[in-house]
Coordinates of C-alpha atoms in Angstrom, one line a residue:
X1055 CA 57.5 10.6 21.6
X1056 CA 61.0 9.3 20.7
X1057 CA 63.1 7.6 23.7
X1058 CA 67.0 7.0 22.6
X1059 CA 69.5 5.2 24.7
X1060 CA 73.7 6.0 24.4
X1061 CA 75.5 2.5 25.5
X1062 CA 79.2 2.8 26.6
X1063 CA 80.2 0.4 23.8
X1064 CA 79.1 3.6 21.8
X1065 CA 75.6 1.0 20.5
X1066 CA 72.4 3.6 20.1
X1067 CA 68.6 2.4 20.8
X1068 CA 66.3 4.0 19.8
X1069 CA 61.9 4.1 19.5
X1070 CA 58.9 5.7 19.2
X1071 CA 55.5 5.6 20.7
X1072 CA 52.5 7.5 19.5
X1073 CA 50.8 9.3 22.5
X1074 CA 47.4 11.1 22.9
X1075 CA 47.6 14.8 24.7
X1076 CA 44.5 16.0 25.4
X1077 CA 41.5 15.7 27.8
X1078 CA 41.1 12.0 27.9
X1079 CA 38.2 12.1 25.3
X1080 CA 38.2 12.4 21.7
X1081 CA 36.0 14.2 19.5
X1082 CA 33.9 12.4 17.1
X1083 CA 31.9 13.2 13.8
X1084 CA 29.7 10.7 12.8
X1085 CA 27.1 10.5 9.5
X1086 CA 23.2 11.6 10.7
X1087 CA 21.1 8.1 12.0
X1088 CA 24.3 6.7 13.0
X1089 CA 25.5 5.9 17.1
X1090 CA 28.6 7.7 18.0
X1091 CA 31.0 6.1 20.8
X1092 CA 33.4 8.1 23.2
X1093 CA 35.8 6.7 24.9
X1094 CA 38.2 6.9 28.0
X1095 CA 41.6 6.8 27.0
X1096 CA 44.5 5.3 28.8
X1097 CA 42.3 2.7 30.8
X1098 CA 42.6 -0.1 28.7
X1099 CA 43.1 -3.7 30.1
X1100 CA 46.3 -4.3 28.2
X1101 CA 47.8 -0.9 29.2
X1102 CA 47.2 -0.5 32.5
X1103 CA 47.5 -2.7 35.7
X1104 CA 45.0 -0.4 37.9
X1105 CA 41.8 -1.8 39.0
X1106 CA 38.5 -0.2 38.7
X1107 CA 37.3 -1.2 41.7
X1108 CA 35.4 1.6 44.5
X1109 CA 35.1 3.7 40.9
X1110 CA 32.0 5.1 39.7
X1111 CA 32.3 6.6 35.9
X1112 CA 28.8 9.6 35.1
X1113 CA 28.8 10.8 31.6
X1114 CA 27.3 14.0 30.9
X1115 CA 25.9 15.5 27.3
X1116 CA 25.5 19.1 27.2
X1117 CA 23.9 21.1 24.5
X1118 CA 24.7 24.7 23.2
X1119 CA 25.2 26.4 26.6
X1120 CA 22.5 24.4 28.6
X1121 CA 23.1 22.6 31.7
X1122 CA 25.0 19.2 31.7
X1123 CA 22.4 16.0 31.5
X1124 CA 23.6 13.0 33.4
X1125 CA 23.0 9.9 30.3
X1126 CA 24.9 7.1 31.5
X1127 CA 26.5 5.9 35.1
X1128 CA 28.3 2.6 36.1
X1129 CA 29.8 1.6 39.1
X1130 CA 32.9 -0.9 39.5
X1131 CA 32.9 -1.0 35.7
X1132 CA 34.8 -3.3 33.6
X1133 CA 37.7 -2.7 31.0
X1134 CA 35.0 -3.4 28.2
X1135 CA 32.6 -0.7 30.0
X1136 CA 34.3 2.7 29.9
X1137 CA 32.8 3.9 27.1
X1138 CA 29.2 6.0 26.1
X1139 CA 27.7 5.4 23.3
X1140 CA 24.6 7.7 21.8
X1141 CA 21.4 7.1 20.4
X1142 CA 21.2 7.3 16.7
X1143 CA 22.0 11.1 16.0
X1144 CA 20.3 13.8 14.2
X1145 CA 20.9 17.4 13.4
X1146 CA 19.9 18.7 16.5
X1147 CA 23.1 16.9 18.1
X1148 CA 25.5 18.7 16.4
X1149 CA 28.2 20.7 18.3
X1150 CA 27.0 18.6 21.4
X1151 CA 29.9 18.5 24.2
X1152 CA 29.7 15.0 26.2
X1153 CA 32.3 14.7 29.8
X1154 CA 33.1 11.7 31.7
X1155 CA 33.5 12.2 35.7
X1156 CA 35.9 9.7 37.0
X1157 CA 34.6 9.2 40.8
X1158 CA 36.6 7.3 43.2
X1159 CA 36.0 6.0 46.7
X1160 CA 37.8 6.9 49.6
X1161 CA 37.9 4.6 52.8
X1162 CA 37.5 7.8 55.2
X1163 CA 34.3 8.3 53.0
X1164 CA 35.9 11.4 50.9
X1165 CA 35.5 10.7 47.5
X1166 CA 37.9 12.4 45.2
X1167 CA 36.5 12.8 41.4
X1168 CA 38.0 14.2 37.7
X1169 CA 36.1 15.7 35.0
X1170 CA 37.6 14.8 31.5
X1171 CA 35.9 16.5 28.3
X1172 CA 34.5 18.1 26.5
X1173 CA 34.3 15.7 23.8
X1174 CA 32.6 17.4 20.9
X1175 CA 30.0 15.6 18.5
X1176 CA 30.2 17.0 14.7
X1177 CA 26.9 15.1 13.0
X1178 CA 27.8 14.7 9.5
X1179 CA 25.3 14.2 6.5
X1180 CA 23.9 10.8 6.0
X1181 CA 25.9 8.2 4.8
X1182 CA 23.3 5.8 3.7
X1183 CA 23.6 3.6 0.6
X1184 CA 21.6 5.1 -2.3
X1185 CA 19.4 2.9 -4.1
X1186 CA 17.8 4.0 -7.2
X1187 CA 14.5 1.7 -7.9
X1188 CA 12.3 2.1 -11.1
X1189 CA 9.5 0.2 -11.7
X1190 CA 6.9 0.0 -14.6
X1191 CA 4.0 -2.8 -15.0
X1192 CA 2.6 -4.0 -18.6
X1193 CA -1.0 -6.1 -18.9
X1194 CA 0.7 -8.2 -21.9
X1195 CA -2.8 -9.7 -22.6
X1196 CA -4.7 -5.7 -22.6
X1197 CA -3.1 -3.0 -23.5
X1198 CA -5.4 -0.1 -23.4
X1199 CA -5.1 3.5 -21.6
X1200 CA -2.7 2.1 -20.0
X1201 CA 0.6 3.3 -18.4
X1202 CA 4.1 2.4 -17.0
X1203 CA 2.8 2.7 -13.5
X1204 CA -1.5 2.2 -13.7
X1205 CA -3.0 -0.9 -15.7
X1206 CA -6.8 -0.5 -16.4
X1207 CA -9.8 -2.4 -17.1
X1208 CA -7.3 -5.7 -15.9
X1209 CA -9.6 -8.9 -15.3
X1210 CA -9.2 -12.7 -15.0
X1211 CA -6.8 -14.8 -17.1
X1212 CA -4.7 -11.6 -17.7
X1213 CA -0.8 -11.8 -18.1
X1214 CA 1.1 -8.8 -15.8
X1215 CA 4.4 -8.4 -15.8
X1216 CA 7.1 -6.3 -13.8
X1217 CA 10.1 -4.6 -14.9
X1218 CA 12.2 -3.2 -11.7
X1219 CA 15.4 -2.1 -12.1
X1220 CA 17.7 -1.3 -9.1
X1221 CA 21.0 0.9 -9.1
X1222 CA 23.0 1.6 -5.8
X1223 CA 24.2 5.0 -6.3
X1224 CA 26.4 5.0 -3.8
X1225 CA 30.5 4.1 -2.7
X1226 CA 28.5 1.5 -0.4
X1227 CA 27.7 -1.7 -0.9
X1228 CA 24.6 -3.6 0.9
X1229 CA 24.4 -6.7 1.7
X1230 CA 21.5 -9.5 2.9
X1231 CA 19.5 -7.4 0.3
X1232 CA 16.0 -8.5 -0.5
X1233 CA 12.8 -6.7 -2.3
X1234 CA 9.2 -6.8 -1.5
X1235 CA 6.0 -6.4 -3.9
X1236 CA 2.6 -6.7 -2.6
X1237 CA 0.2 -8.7 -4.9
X1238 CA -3.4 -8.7 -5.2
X1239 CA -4.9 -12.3 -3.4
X1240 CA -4.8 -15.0 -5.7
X1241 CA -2.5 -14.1 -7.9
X1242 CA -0.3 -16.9 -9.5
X1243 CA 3.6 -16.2 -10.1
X1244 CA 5.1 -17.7 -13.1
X1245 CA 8.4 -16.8 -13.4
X1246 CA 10.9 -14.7 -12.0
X1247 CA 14.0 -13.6 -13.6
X1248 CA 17.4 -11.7 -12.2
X1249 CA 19.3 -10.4 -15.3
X1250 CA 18.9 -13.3 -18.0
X1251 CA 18.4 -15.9 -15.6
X1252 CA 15.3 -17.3 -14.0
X1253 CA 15.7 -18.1 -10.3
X1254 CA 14.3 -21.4 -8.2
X1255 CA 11.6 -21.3 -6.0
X1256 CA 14.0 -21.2 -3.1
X1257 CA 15.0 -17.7 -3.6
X1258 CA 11.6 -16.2 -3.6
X1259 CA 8.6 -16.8 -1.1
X1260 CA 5.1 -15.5 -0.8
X1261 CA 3.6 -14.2 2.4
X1262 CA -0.1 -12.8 3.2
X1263 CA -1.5 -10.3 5.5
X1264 CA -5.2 -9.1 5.8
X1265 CA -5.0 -7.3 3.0
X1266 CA -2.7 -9.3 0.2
X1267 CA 0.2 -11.4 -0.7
X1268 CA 3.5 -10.2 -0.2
X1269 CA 6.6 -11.4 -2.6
X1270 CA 10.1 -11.1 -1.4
X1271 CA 12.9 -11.9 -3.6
X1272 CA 16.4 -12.3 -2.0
X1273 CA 19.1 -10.6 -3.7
X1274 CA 22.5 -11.2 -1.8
X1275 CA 24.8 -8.6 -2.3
X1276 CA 24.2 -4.7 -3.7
X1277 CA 27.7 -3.7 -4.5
X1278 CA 28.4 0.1 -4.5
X1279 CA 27.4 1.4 -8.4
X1280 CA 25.7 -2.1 -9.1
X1281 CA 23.1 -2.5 -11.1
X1282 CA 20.7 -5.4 -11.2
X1283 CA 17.4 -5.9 -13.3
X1284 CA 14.1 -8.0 -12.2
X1285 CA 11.5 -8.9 -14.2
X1286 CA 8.7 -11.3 -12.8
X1287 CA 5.7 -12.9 -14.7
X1288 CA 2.2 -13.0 -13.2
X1289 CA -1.4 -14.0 -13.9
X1290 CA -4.3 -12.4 -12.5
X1291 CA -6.8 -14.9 -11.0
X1292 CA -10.2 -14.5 -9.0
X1293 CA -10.6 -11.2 -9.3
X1294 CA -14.9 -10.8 -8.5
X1295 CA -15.7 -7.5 -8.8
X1296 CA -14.1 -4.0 -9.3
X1297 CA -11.5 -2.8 -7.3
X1298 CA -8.3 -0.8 -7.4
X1299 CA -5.3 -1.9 -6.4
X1300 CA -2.0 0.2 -5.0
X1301 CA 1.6 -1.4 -4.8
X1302 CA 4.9 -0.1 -4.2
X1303 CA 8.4 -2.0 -4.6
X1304 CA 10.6 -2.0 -1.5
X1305 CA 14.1 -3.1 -1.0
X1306 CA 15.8 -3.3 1.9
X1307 CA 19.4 -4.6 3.1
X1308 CA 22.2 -4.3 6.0
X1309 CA 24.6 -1.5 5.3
X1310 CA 28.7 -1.9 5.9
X1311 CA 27.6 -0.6 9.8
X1312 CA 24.9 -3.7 10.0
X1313 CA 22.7 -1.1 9.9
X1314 CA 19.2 -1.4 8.5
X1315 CA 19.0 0.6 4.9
X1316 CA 15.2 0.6 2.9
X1317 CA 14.1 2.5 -0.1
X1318 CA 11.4 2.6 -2.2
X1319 CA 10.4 2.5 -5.7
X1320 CA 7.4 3.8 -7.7
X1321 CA 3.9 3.7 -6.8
X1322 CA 1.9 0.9 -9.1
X1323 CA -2.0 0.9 -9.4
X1324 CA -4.0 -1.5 -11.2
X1325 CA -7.8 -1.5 -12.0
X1326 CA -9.2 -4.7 -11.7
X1327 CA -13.0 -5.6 -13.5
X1328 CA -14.6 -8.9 -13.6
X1329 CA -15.3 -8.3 -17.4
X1330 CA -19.1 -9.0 -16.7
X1331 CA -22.0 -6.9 -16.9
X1332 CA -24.9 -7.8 -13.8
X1333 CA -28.0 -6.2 -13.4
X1334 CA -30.5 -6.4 -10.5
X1335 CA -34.2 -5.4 -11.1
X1336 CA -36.9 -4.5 -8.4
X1337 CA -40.3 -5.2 -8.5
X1338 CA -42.6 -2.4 -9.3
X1339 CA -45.5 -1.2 -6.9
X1340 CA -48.5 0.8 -8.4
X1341 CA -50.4 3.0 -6.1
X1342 CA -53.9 1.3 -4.7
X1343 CA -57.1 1.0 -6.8
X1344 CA -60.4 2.7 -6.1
X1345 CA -63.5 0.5 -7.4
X1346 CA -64.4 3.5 -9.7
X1347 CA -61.3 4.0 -11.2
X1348 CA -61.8 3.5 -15.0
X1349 CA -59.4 4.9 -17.9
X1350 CA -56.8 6.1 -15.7
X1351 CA -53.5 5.5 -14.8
X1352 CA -51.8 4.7 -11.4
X1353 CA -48.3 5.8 -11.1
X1354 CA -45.3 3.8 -9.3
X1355 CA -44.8 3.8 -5.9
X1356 CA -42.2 6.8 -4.7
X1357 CA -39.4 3.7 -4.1
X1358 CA -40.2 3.0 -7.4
X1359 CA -39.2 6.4 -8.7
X1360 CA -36.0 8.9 -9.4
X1361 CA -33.7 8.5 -7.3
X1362 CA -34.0 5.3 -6.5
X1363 CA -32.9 3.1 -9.4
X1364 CA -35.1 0.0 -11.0
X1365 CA -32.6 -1.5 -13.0
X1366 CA -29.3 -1.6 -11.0
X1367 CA -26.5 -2.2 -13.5
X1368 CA -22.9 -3.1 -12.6
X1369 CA -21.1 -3.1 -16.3
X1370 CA -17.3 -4.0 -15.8
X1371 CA -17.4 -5.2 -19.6
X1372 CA -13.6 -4.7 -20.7
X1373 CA -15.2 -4.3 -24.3
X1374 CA -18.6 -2.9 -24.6
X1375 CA -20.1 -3.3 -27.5
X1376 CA -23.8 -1.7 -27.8
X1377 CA -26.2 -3.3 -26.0
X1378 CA -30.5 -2.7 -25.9
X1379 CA -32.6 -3.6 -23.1
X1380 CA -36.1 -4.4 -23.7
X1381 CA -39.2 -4.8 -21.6
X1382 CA -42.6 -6.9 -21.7
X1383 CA -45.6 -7.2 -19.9
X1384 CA -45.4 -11.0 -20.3
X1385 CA -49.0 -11.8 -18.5
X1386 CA -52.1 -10.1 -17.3
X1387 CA -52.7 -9.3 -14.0
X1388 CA -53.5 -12.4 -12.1
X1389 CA -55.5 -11.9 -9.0
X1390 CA -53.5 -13.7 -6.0
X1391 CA -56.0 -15.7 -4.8
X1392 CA -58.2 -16.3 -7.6
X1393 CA -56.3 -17.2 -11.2
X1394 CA -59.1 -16.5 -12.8
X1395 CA -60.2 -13.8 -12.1
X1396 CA -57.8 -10.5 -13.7
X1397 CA -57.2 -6.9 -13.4
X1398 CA -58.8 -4.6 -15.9
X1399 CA -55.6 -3.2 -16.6
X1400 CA -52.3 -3.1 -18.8
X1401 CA -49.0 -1.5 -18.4
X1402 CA -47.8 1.4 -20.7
X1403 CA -44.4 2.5 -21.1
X1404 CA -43.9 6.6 -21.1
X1405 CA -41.3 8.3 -22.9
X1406 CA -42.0 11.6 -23.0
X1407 CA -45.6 12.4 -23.7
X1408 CA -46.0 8.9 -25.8
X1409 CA -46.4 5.6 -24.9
X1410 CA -45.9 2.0 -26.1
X1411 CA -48.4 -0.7 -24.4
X1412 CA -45.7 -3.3 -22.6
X1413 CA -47.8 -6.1 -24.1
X1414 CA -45.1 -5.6 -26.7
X1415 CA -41.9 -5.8 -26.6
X1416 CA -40.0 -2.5 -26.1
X1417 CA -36.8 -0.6 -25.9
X1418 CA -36.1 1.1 -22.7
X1419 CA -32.6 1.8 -23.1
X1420 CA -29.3 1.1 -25.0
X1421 CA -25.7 1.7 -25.4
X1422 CA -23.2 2.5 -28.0
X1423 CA -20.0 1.0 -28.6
X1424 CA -17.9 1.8 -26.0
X1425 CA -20.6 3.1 -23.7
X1426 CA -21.3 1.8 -20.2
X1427 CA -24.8 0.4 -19.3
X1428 CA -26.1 3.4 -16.7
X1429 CA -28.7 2.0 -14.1
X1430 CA -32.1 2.7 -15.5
X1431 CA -34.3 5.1 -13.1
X1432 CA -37.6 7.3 -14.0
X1433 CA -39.4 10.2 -13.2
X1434 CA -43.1 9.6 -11.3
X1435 CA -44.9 9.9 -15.3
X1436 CA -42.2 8.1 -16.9
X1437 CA -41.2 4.6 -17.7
X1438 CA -43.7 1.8 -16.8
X1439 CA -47.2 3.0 -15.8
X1440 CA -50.4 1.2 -14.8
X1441 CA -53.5 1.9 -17.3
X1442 CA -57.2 1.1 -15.8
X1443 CA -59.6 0.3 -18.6
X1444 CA -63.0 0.8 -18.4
X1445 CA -64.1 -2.0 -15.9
X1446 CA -64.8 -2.5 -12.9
X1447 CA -62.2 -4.5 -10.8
X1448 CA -62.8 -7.0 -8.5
X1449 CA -60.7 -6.0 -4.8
X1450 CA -57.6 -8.1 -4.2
X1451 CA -54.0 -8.2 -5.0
X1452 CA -52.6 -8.5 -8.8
X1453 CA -49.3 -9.0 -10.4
X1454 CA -48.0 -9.9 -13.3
X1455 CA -44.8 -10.9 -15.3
X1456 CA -42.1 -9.1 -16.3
X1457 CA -39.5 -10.1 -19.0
X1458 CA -36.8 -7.9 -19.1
X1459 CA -33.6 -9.0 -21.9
X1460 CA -30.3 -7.7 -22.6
X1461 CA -29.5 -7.9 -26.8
X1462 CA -26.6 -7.2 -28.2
X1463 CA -27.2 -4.7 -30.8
X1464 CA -25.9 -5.3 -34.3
X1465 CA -25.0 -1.5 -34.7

């Protein structure tokens, strides 16, 4: 609008002022998982001298050609007040229509009210930051089968690194950036770098939960189409038995709104061993002896027998070379309450249809190189069986020893 003023001394003043026509609100179009804000116009502090006392302001949101749902209503509300503003918004909200009703109080009790709107709500496609993240992991000290995202057959004393590169792909920069790696308990950070230069302890710290530690590395500032590049040194410590192990880099920031922005990068697994090989061996049961039983043999107990396992073998041996197991009957039977008195008896060991007597030492299994140690189970009329001889024994209960040795095997 343009306002011009003719003075008798033949002088001309003249101005403009932009004005709003319209229906008091103003459509908006705002990026999905952002608030939009609408807004009275013309009640402004500085623009008007009107109080807004006796008023009562109820805005409405209708969607598609539903009824009108009442979202927000405030009574004697300030300057600072006459506005609405949404929840985060998704697709859903699109082509919403949103009116104020300006309700005002009459002393004879008649209220008098105005509906302004529609305002309509265009949700736009998101406008989040983009930030590229790859990661890859190397086992410096042990590198094999592995790849840029799995690490196998990592133990103790091992030296891991990370390689994480991040790239905002966007026209948006973030800022109070930080990332987060989870780390398997124990293990020791030795250096950190940021480009070509290694940061202080100050900018990192290390957090646990129940389940690991947690590094987070502040960043500062993620310009739009920056690009920065992490690399942090670690060594694997007290690591007891296998496991598996899944991480993920995470980076989150502020976007220009203040708004909470995360991504995430890829998924890392490592394989942890303890690079030892254990073994845990039951006692073997034979079934009872009759006086009479001569030149016979008594067969293992069921709990003794396939399924069940004998020799329980754990082998997390990062390099197996080929071992042998062998087995002796290292004494006679020894009765338990007499130690001089013994069973008529001696233990075979059944491989097939042929035996070896356990009074020497024997192979019972063996591995080549590269081969893991399998648990050692038998059927009922294999493995170690009980041989009566030809005497009578004397009732009570017998044992003997058993020596069973791993060897490595020179082939």
């Amino acid at each position: 609008m343009i306002a011009t003023i003719n003075n008798k001394d033949s002088t001309v003043v003249s101005d403009s002022k932009e004005i709003t026509i319209g229906n008091g609100l103003i459509d908006r179009a705002i990026p999905e998982g952002k608030k939009a804000r609408f807004e009275i116009q013309g009640l402004k502090d500085d623009e008007r001298e009107d109080e807004l006392s006796n008023i009562t302001i109820n805005w409405y949101k209708q969607i598609n050609s539903q009824q009108m749902e009442l979202v927000k209503s405030k009574s004697n509300p300030t300057f600072n007040d006459i506005f609405y503003e949404t929840q985060r918004v998704h697709p859903e909200d699109d082509n919403s229509k949103y009116y104020a009703q300006i309700v005002v109080k009459q002393a004879k009790g008649n209220d008098d009210s105005v509906l302004i709107g529609p305002a309509t709500l265009k949700v736009l496609p998101p406008n989040d930051p983009k930030v590229e993240i790859s990661s890859t992991i190397t086992n410096v000290t042990f590198d094999t089968n592995n790849t840029e995202t799995q690490l196998n057959d990592v133990t103790n004393g091992d030296w891991i690194n990370y390689s994480v590169n991040l790239y905002n792909n966007s026209r948006r920069a973030i800022h109070d950036s930080y990332i987060t790696l989870p780390l398997h308990w124990d293990t020791q950070i030795e250096s950190i770098k940021i480009g070509s230069t290694e940061i202080s302890n100050s900018d990192y710290s290390i957090s646990t939960n129940e389940k690991n530690q947690i590094l987070k590395i502040n960043l500062n500032n993620l310009d739009m189409h920056q690009e920065k590049s992490l690399f942090i040194a670690t060594t694997v410590k007290n690591i007891n038995d296998r496991e598996s192990f899944n991480s993920q880099i995470e980076f989150h920031g502020l976007d220009p709104d203040s708004d909470k922005y995360a991504s995430q990068g890829d998924k890392l697994n490592i394989n942890y061993i303890n690079n030892q090989l254990t073994a845990s061996i039951k006692e073997l049961h034979f079934e009872p002896i009759t006086l009479f039983n001569h030149n016979n043999l008594k067969y293992r107990i069921s709990a003794n027998n396939d399924p069940n396992e004998v020799v329980s073998i754990n082998d997390q041996r990062r390099k197996r070379r080929p071992l042998k197991l062998y087995l002796k009957q290292a004494t006679n039977f020894i009765n338990k309450d007499n130690s001089l008195i013994e069973l008529p008896a001696n233990l075979r060991y059944y491989n097939g249809k042929s035996f070896t007597s356990l009074t020497n030492k024997t192979l019972i299994g063996e591995t080549t190189y590269g081969q893991v140690f399998n648990s050692i189970k038998w059927h009922k009329d294999q493995g170690p069986l009980l041989h009566m001889n030809s005497n009578n024994p004397i009732p009570g209960n017998y044992s003997s020893q058993l020596t069973w040795q791993f060897e490595d095997s020179i082939t």
